[in-house]
Coordinates of C-alpha atoms in Angstrom, one line a residue:
N1 CA -6.8 -41.3 -111.3
D2 CA -5.6 -38.2 -112.6
G3 CA -3.1 -39.8 -114.9
P4 CA -4.9 -38.2 -118.0
C5 CA -4.9 -34.8 -116.7
L6 CA -1.0 -34.9 -116.8
Y7 CA -0.3 -36.0 -120.1
N8 CA 2.3 -38.7 -119.7
C9 CA 3.9 -36.4 -117.4
N10 CA 4.8 -34.0 -120.5
A11 CA 2.8 -31.1 -118.9
S12 CA 5.1 -28.7 -116.3
I13 CA 3.5 -28.4 -112.7
L14 CA 6.0 -25.5 -112.1
K15 CA 5.3 -23.6 -115.3
P16 CA 1.7 -25.1 -116.6
D17 CA 0.8 -24.4 -120.1
L18 CA -3.0 -24.5 -120.0
H19 CA -3.0 -23.8 -123.9
R20 CA -1.1 -26.8 -124.7
F21 CA -2.4 -29.2 -121.9
P22 CA -5.9 -27.7 -121.0
L23 CA -6.7 -30.8 -118.5
L24 CA -3.8 -30.1 -116.4
S25 CA -6.5 -27.6 -114.6
R26 CA -8.4 -30.5 -113.5
A27 CA -5.6 -32.0 -112.0
R28 CA -6.0 -32.4 -108.3
I29 CA -2.7 -31.6 -106.3
W30 CA -1.6 -32.1 -102.6
K31 CA 1.4 -30.2 -101.4
T32 CA 3.1 -31.2 -98.2
I33 CA 6.5 -30.2 -96.4
L34 CA 8.2 -33.0 -94.6
S35 CA 10.2 -32.2 -91.6
P36 CA 13.1 -34.6 -90.2
G37 CA 12.0 -37.8 -89.1
E38 CA 8.6 -37.5 -90.9
I39 CA 7.6 -40.2 -93.4
L40 CA 5.3 -39.9 -96.4
I41 CA 3.4 -43.0 -97.8
M42 CA 2.4 -43.0 -101.1
P43 CA 0.2 -45.7 -102.7
E44 CA 1.2 -47.5 -105.9
G45 CA 1.1 -45.5 -109.2
T46 CA 1.0 -42.0 -107.5
F47 CA 2.6 -39.4 -109.6
H48 CA 4.7 -37.3 -107.6
Q49 CA 7.4 -34.6 -107.8
C50 CA 9.9 -33.6 -104.8
C51 CA 11.7 -30.5 -104.4
N52 CA 14.5 -29.9 -101.7
I53 CA 13.6 -26.3 -100.1
T54 CA 17.0 -26.8 -97.6
P55 CA 20.1 -28.9 -97.9
C56 CA 19.0 -32.3 -96.9
L57 CA 19.6 -36.3 -96.7
S58 CA 16.3 -38.1 -97.7
Y59 CA 15.6 -41.9 -98.2
S60 CA 13.0 -43.7 -100.1
R61 CA 12.3 -47.5 -100.4
F62 CA 9.6 -49.7 -102.2
H63 CA 7.4 -51.5 -99.9
L64 CA 6.1 -54.5 -101.5
D65 CA 2.6 -55.9 -100.0
T66 CA -0.6 -57.7 -100.8
I67 CA -2.4 -54.3 -102.3
N68 CA 0.4 -53.5 -105.0
L69 CA 1.6 -57.0 -105.5
P70 CA -0.4 -57.3 -108.6
A71 CA 0.7 -54.0 -109.9
F72 CA 4.3 -55.2 -109.2
I73 CA 4.0 -58.3 -111.3
R74 CA 2.8 -56.0 -114.0
S75 CA 5.5 -53.9 -113.5
F76 CA 8.1 -56.5 -113.6
F77 CA 7.0 -58.1 -117.4
D78 CA 6.6 -54.5 -118.6
N79 CA 10.1 -53.4 -117.5
D80 CA 9.0 -50.0 -117.0
A81 CA 10.8 -49.5 -113.7
P82 CA 14.6 -50.4 -114.4
E83 CA 15.5 -49.2 -111.3
I84 CA 13.8 -51.8 -109.3
Q85 CA 15.1 -55.3 -109.3
H86 CA 11.8 -57.0 -109.3
D87 CA 13.1 -60.7 -109.7
E88 CA 15.2 -60.1 -106.8
I89 CA 12.5 -58.4 -104.5
L90 CA 10.1 -61.3 -105.2
W91 CA 12.7 -64.1 -105.2
N92 CA 14.3 -63.0 -101.9
A93 CA 11.1 -62.0 -100.1
T94 CA 9.7 -65.6 -101.2
Y95 CA 13.0 -67.2 -99.9
E96 CA 12.7 -65.5 -96.5
M97 CA 9.1 -66.5 -96.2
I98 CA 10.1 -70.2 -97.0
Q99 CA 12.8 -70.0 -94.0
Q100 CA 10.2 -68.7 -91.5
V101 CA 7.4 -71.4 -92.5
D102 CA 10.1 -74.2 -92.5
S103 CA 11.1 -72.9 -89.0
I104 CA 7.7 -73.2 -88.0
T105 CA 7.2 -76.7 -89.2
D106 CA 10.5 -77.6 -87.8
D107 CA 9.3 -76.2 -84.1
A108 CA 6.1 -78.7 -84.5
Q109 CA 8.0 -81.7 -85.7
D110 CA 10.6 -81.2 -82.8
A111 CA 7.7 -81.2 -80.4
L112 CA 6.2 -84.5 -81.8
K113 CA 9.9 -86.0 -81.3
V114 CA 9.9 -85.2 -77.4
R115 CA 5.9 -85.9 -77.1
E116 CA 5.6 -82.3 -76.1
R117 CA 2.5 -79.9 -77.1
I118 CA 2.7 -78.5 -80.6
P119 CA 2.9 -74.5 -79.8
K120 CA 0.2 -72.3 -81.5
L121 CA 1.1 -70.3 -84.1
G122 CA -0.1 -66.7 -83.0
V123 CA -0.9 -63.6 -85.2
E124 CA 2.5 -63.2 -86.4
K125 CA 3.5 -66.5 -87.4
T126 CA -0.3 -66.7 -89.0
N127 CA 0.8 -63.7 -91.0
V128 CA 4.0 -65.3 -92.4
V129 CA 2.1 -68.4 -93.6
K130 CA -0.4 -66.1 -95.3
S131 CA 2.2 -64.0 -96.8
L132 CA 3.7 -67.0 -98.4
R133 CA 0.8 -68.1 -99.9
N134 CA 0.1 -64.8 -101.3
L135 CA 3.8 -65.0 -102.6
R136 CA 3.0 -68.7 -103.9
H137 CA 0.6 -67.2 -106.4
A138 CA 2.7 -64.4 -107.5
V139 CA 5.7 -66.9 -108.2
R140 CA 3.2 -69.0 -110.0
D141 CA 1.9 -66.2 -112.1
V142 CA 5.3 -65.3 -113.0
A143 CA 6.0 -68.8 -114.1
R144 CA 2.9 -69.3 -115.9
R145 CA 3.6 -66.0 -117.9
M146 CA 7.0 -66.8 -118.8
A147 CA 5.8 -70.2 -120.0
L148 CA 3.3 -68.8 -122.1
R149 CA 5.4 -66.3 -123.8
V150 CA 8.0 -68.9 -124.6
A151 CA 5.4 -71.1 -126.2
V152 CA 3.8 -68.1 -128.3
K153 CA 6.9 -65.8 -128.8
G154 CA 9.8 -68.5 -128.7
V155 CA 13.0 -68.9 -126.8
N156 CA 14.8 -66.4 -129.1
S157 CA 12.2 -64.0 -129.5
S158 CA 12.9 -60.0 -129.5
F159 CA 9.9 -59.6 -127.4
L160 CA 11.4 -56.8 -124.8
S161 CA 9.3 -57.0 -121.7
L162 CA 10.1 -60.7 -121.4
P163 CA 11.9 -60.3 -117.8
S164 CA 15.5 -61.8 -117.5
V165 CA 16.2 -63.3 -114.2
S166 CA 19.2 -61.9 -112.5
K167 CA 21.1 -64.4 -110.8
S168 CA 23.9 -62.1 -108.8
S169 CA 22.4 -61.4 -105.8
R170 CA 19.3 -63.8 -105.8
K171 CA 19.1 -66.6 -103.2
A172 CA 19.0 -70.0 -104.0
T173 CA 16.5 -72.5 -102.3
N174 CA 16.9 -75.8 -101.1
N175 CA 13.7 -77.2 -99.9
G176 CA 12.6 -80.7 -100.9
G177 CA 15.9 -81.2 -103.0
H178 CA 15.0 -78.5 -105.7
N179 CA 18.3 -76.6 -105.9
K180 CA 18.6 -73.7 -108.3
R181 CA 20.5 -75.1 -111.2
T182 CA 22.2 -73.3 -114.2
G183 CA 23.2 -74.4 -117.6
G184 CA 22.0 -77.8 -119.2
G185 CA 22.2 -76.6 -122.6
R186 CA 18.8 -74.2 -122.2
S187 CA 18.3 -71.0 -123.5
Q188 CA 18.2 -68.0 -120.8
E189 CA 14.5 -67.8 -121.4
E190 CA 14.1 -71.6 -120.8
Q191 CA 16.7 -71.5 -118.0
D192 CA 14.6 -68.5 -116.2
L193 CA 11.4 -70.4 -116.6
H194 CA 13.0 -73.6 -114.9
D195 CA 14.1 -71.3 -112.1
W196 CA 11.0 -69.9 -111.3
N197 CA 9.1 -73.3 -111.6
T198 CA 11.8 -74.7 -109.1
M199 CA 10.6 -71.8 -107.0
V200 CA 7.0 -72.9 -107.1
D201 CA 8.0 -76.3 -106.2
D202 CA 9.7 -75.2 -103.2
V203 CA 6.8 -72.8 -101.6
D204 CA 4.5 -75.8 -102.5
F205 CA 6.9 -78.2 -100.6
S206 CA 7.3 -75.9 -97.5
L207 CA 3.4 -75.2 -97.5
H208 CA 2.8 -78.9 -98.0
E209 CA 5.1 -79.9 -95.0
F210 CA 3.5 -77.2 -92.9
R211 CA 0.0 -78.4 -93.4
F212 CA 0.8 -81.8 -92.1
R213 CA 3.2 -80.5 -89.6
R214 CA 1.4 -82.2 -86.7
L215 CA 1.9 -85.9 -88.5
S216 CA 5.0 -87.9 -87.7
C217 CA 5.1 -89.3 -91.0
Q218 CA 4.0 -86.9 -93.7
P219 CA 2.5 -87.8 -97.2
V220 CA 4.9 -87.8 -100.1
F221 CA 5.1 -84.3 -102.0
H222 CA 3.9 -84.4 -105.8
P223 CA 5.0 -81.1 -107.3
K224 CA 2.5 -79.7 -109.8
R225 CA 3.4 -79.2 -113.2
M226 CA 1.9 -76.6 -115.5
K227 CA 0.0 -78.1 -118.7
Q228 CA -1.0 -76.3 -121.7
E229 CA -4.7 -75.7 -120.5
T230 CA -3.6 -74.0 -117.3
L231 CA -1.5 -71.3 -119.5
G232 CA -4.7 -69.3 -119.7
I233 CA -5.4 -69.9 -123.3
D234 CA -8.0 -71.5 -125.3
A235 CA -7.6 -74.7 -127.5
P236 CA -3.8 -74.3 -127.8
L237 CA -1.9 -75.7 -130.6
L238 CA 1.7 -74.5 -129.1
C239 CA 3.5 -75.3 -132.6
K240 CA 2.3 -78.9 -132.5
K241 CA 5.1 -81.1 -134.7
N242 CA 2.4 -82.8 -136.6
T243 CA 0.5 -80.6 -138.8
K244 CA 0.2 -82.7 -141.7
H245 CA -4.0 -82.5 -141.4
L246 CA -3.4 -78.7 -142.2
S247 CA -0.5 -78.7 -144.7
E248 CA 2.2 -81.2 -146.0
T249 CA 5.0 -78.9 -144.6
N250 CA 5.4 -77.5 -140.9
F251 CA 4.8 -74.2 -140.9
S252 CA 4.6 -73.5 -137.4
R253 CA 7.8 -71.6 -137.2
S254 CA 9.1 -69.1 -139.4
R255 CA 12.7 -69.0 -140.7
Q256 CA 13.8 -67.1 -137.8
N257 CA 12.4 -69.6 -135.7
T258 CA 9.8 -67.6 -133.9
V259 CA 6.5 -69.0 -133.2
V260 CA 3.9 -68.2 -136.1
V261 CA 0.7 -70.0 -134.7
A262 CA -0.2 -71.1 -131.4
Y263 CA -3.8 -71.2 -131.1
E264 CA -6.7 -72.9 -132.9
T265 CA -8.1 -69.8 -134.6
D266 CA -9.6 -69.2 -138.2
L267 CA -6.6 -67.0 -139.0
E268 CA -4.2 -69.9 -137.8
R269 CA -5.8 -72.6 -139.9
A270 CA -6.2 -70.2 -142.9
Y271 CA -2.3 -69.3 -142.8
M272 CA -1.5 -72.9 -142.6
L273 CA -3.6 -73.7 -145.8
L274 CA -1.6 -71.2 -147.9
P275 CA 1.1 -72.4 -150.3
N276 CA 4.8 -71.7 -149.7
G277 CA 5.7 -68.1 -150.3
K278 CA 7.7 -66.7 -153.6
H279 CA 11.0 -65.8 -151.8
N280 CA 12.4 -64.7 -155.4
R281 CA 10.5 -61.4 -155.4
K282 CA 12.7 -59.2 -153.5
K283 CA 11.7 -55.7 -154.7
S284 CA 8.5 -53.6 -153.7
L285 CA 6.6 -51.4 -156.2
N286 CA 8.8 -48.1 -155.2
G287 CA 12.1 -50.3 -155.1
S288 CA 12.3 -50.5 -151.2
L289 CA 12.9 -53.2 -148.9
T290 CA 9.8 -55.6 -148.3
F291 CA 8.8 -57.2 -145.4
M292 CA 10.7 -60.3 -146.4
D293 CA 14.0 -58.6 -146.4
A294 CA 13.1 -57.2 -143.0
L295 CA 12.9 -61.0 -141.8
N296 CA 16.3 -61.3 -142.2
K297 CA 17.1 -58.3 -139.9
P298 CA 16.7 -58.2 -136.3
S299 CA 13.2 -57.3 -135.1
I300 CA 13.6 -54.3 -133.1
V301 CA 14.8 -52.0 -135.6
Q302 CA 14.3 -48.2 -136.4
R303 CA 13.4 -47.4 -140.1
G304 CA 13.8 -43.9 -139.9
D305 CA 16.8 -44.0 -142.3
N306 CA 15.2 -46.1 -144.6
I307 CA 12.1 -44.3 -145.1
P308 CA 11.1 -44.5 -148.9
K309 CA 10.6 -41.2 -150.5
P310 CA 7.2 -40.3 -151.9
N311 CA 7.2 -40.5 -155.7
G312 CA 4.9 -41.1 -158.6
K313 CA 4.9 -44.9 -158.3
D314 CA 2.9 -44.6 -155.1
L315 CA -0.1 -43.5 -157.4
L316 CA 0.4 -47.2 -159.1
V317 CA -1.8 -48.3 -156.1
K318 CA -5.3 -47.1 -155.8
V319 CA -8.4 -48.2 -154.0
G320 CA -9.9 -51.5 -155.6
D321 CA -6.8 -52.6 -156.8
I322 CA -5.7 -56.4 -156.2
V323 CA -2.0 -56.3 -155.0
Y324 CA 0.5 -58.6 -153.5
T325 CA 2.0 -58.8 -150.3
Y326 CA 3.5 -61.2 -147.5
L327 CA 1.7 -62.7 -144.5
I328 CA 4.7 -63.8 -142.4
D329 CA 6.8 -65.8 -145.3
K330 CA 3.9 -66.5 -147.6
E331 CA 2.9 -64.2 -150.5
V332 CA -0.9 -63.2 -150.4
S333 CA -3.4 -61.0 -152.4
V334 CA -4.9 -58.2 -151.0
E335 CA -7.9 -55.8 -152.1
V336 CA -6.7 -52.1 -151.2
L337 CA -9.7 -50.7 -149.4
E338 CA -8.0 -47.2 -148.3
S339 CA -4.7 -45.4 -149.1
S340 CA -3.5 -42.8 -146.7
P341 CA -0.3 -41.1 -147.7
S342 CA 2.4 -39.9 -145.6
R343 CA 1.2 -41.7 -142.3
H344 CA 3.1 -42.6 -139.3
A345 CA 2.7 -46.4 -138.4
A346 CA 4.3 -49.0 -136.0
Y347 CA 4.7 -52.9 -136.8
L348 CA 3.7 -54.3 -133.4
S349 CA 4.3 -57.7 -131.5
F350 CA 1.3 -58.3 -129.1
E351 CA 1.7 -59.6 -126.0
E352 CA 1.1 -63.5 -125.4
Y353 CA 0.5 -63.8 -129.1
P354 CA 2.6 -65.3 -131.7
S355 CA 3.8 -63.5 -135.1
I356 CA 0.9 -64.5 -137.1
Y357 CA -0.8 -61.5 -135.2
D358 CA 1.9 -59.1 -135.7
A359 CA 0.8 -55.8 -137.5
Y360 CA 1.1 -52.4 -138.5
Q361 CA -1.0 -49.8 -136.6
P362 CA -1.2 -45.9 -137.1
F363 CA 0.0 -44.0 -134.6
E364 CA -3.5 -42.4 -133.9
N365 CA -4.6 -45.9 -132.5
L366 CA -1.7 -46.2 -130.3
R367 CA -2.0 -45.3 -126.7
S368 CA 0.3 -44.8 -123.5
P369 CA -0.3 -47.9 -121.1
N370 CA 0.1 -45.7 -118.3
D371 CA -2.7 -43.3 -118.8
G372 CA -4.4 -44.7 -121.8
E373 CA -3.5 -41.2 -123.3
E374 CA -2.6 -40.8 -127.3
F375 CA 1.1 -40.1 -128.1
R376 CA 0.9 -36.2 -129.4
D377 CA 4.2 -36.4 -130.9
P378 CA 5.5 -39.1 -133.6
C379 CA 8.9 -39.3 -131.8
E380 CA 7.1 -40.2 -128.6
V381 CA 6.8 -43.8 -130.3
K382 CA 10.0 -45.8 -130.5
S383 CA 11.3 -49.1 -131.4
G384 CA 11.0 -51.4 -128.3
M385 CA 8.4 -49.4 -126.2
L386 CA 5.2 -50.9 -124.7
V387 CA 2.0 -49.3 -126.0
L388 CA -1.7 -50.1 -126.2
S389 CA -2.9 -50.7 -129.5
R390 CA -6.7 -49.9 -129.9
E391 CA -8.9 -52.0 -131.9
G392 CA -12.5 -50.6 -131.6
K393 CA -13.5 -50.8 -127.9
E394 CA -10.7 -53.2 -127.1
A395 CA -6.7 -52.6 -126.4
Y396 CA -4.2 -54.7 -126.7
R397 CA -0.5 -54.7 -125.3
A398 CA 2.2 -54.7 -127.6
I399 CA 5.9 -54.2 -128.4
V400 CA 7.1 -51.7 -131.1
Q401 CA 9.3 -53.4 -133.4
H402 CA 9.8 -50.6 -136.0
T403 CA 8.2 -47.6 -137.2
V404 CA 7.5 -46.2 -140.7
H405 CA 6.7 -42.7 -142.3
E406 CA 5.2 -43.3 -145.8
T407 CA 1.8 -44.1 -147.5
I408 CA -0.1 -47.1 -145.8
L409 CA -2.8 -49.2 -147.3
R410 CA -5.7 -50.7 -145.6
V411 CA -6.1 -53.9 -147.3
K412 CA -8.4 -56.8 -147.2
Y413 CA -6.6 -60.5 -147.5
L414 CA -7.9 -62.8 -150.2
G415 CA -7.4 -66.4 -150.3
L416 CA -7.7 -67.0 -146.4
K417 CA -10.2 -69.7 -145.8
N418 CA -13.0 -68.9 -143.3
C419 CA -11.1 -65.8 -142.2
N420 CA -12.0 -62.2 -143.1
L421 CA -8.6 -60.4 -142.4
I422 CA -8.5 -56.5 -142.6
R423 CA -5.2 -54.7 -141.8
W424 CA -2.8 -51.6 -142.5
I425 CA 0.1 -52.4 -144.6
P426 CA 3.0 -49.9 -145.6
I427 CA 3.3 -49.4 -149.5
S428 CA 6.7 -50.6 -149.5
S429 CA 5.3 -54.2 -148.3
V430 CA 3.7 -54.5 -151.5
T431 CA 5.5 -56.8 -154.1
R432 CA 3.5 -56.7 -157.1

């Protein structure tokens, strides 16, 4: 993988600048000239550049197979290739395979009725069944991811990488009485999740009938339903309604109806035990908007027009001070460990984690999800983009909610029972 040598594709291959992009000299390059009738096949993730040396008409297509299927699902949720209709490709391919497997089952059932020998599958039909099984796991993973994100992000979340299912050219299924339905008072996210769960049921029903195709009386099909423990999370709370053992008030959702806690962790337990936030403190030390004000605005915003201007009031906060800020909607005290003036930071919402884990990160800790390279220009980091947030040796996928350029403080949160929480916060979020 020579991706790190290409600097997020900012380096020019035609006019290389080895002073700005020195590792470009280590990138391996293959050149070829295609003649009429020739085809070039490139593996998933191959960086490429095309140039027409003569007037021509070229044609390219995306080929989905078992090799690039995991990367295809990842691209689906990252929404990093908007020119590809991931949902339609996956949905229609699965639908075509269901029809072919159903045809194999029908041939076997017809042979049973006239007491004829059931035909052998052959290599081609065997591959069809294998393909449907592979697609079944892919569709199941889509449904699992969507269920998890709805659970921990909320149905009205602005986490942009949640895919939206296109219903224009997607084919409906009709196996086992599971027809695609719309409406019913569901949100868009809930409806999409319902559709993909229905597709999983259709695939399972088709494979169930195929398995028992040699029987004149087949067993009853019972669709599998996702449970909390199958979502891929440990000891989930998933915003349980009864939280009186932690607090007299249910704080599992914020005022924007976004999921705040979802897992049984020390941080979430400590948050639930905190008293109500004091909503009457609207102004921060330097007179700018606090994070509480931002809660009443859309999550994805670019704060370039509202950057607090450096002034003498920044000097009011110094290392060792005890100040107050908000953790979601609850005011807490923090100890200032470090102060870094005029620094770029991004407020991140982490993939498959509720809003209690949303946090600011300096740009130096952000990486491109494509090649893991650091962003060299602050203008590259924009609201709504997918990034990797580096925490020691670990890297977590997150969506940039907004960016700031001001003094940021590294603080230790006080009063959180059995939880040692250290984060970066902008000085504009300090309330007193």
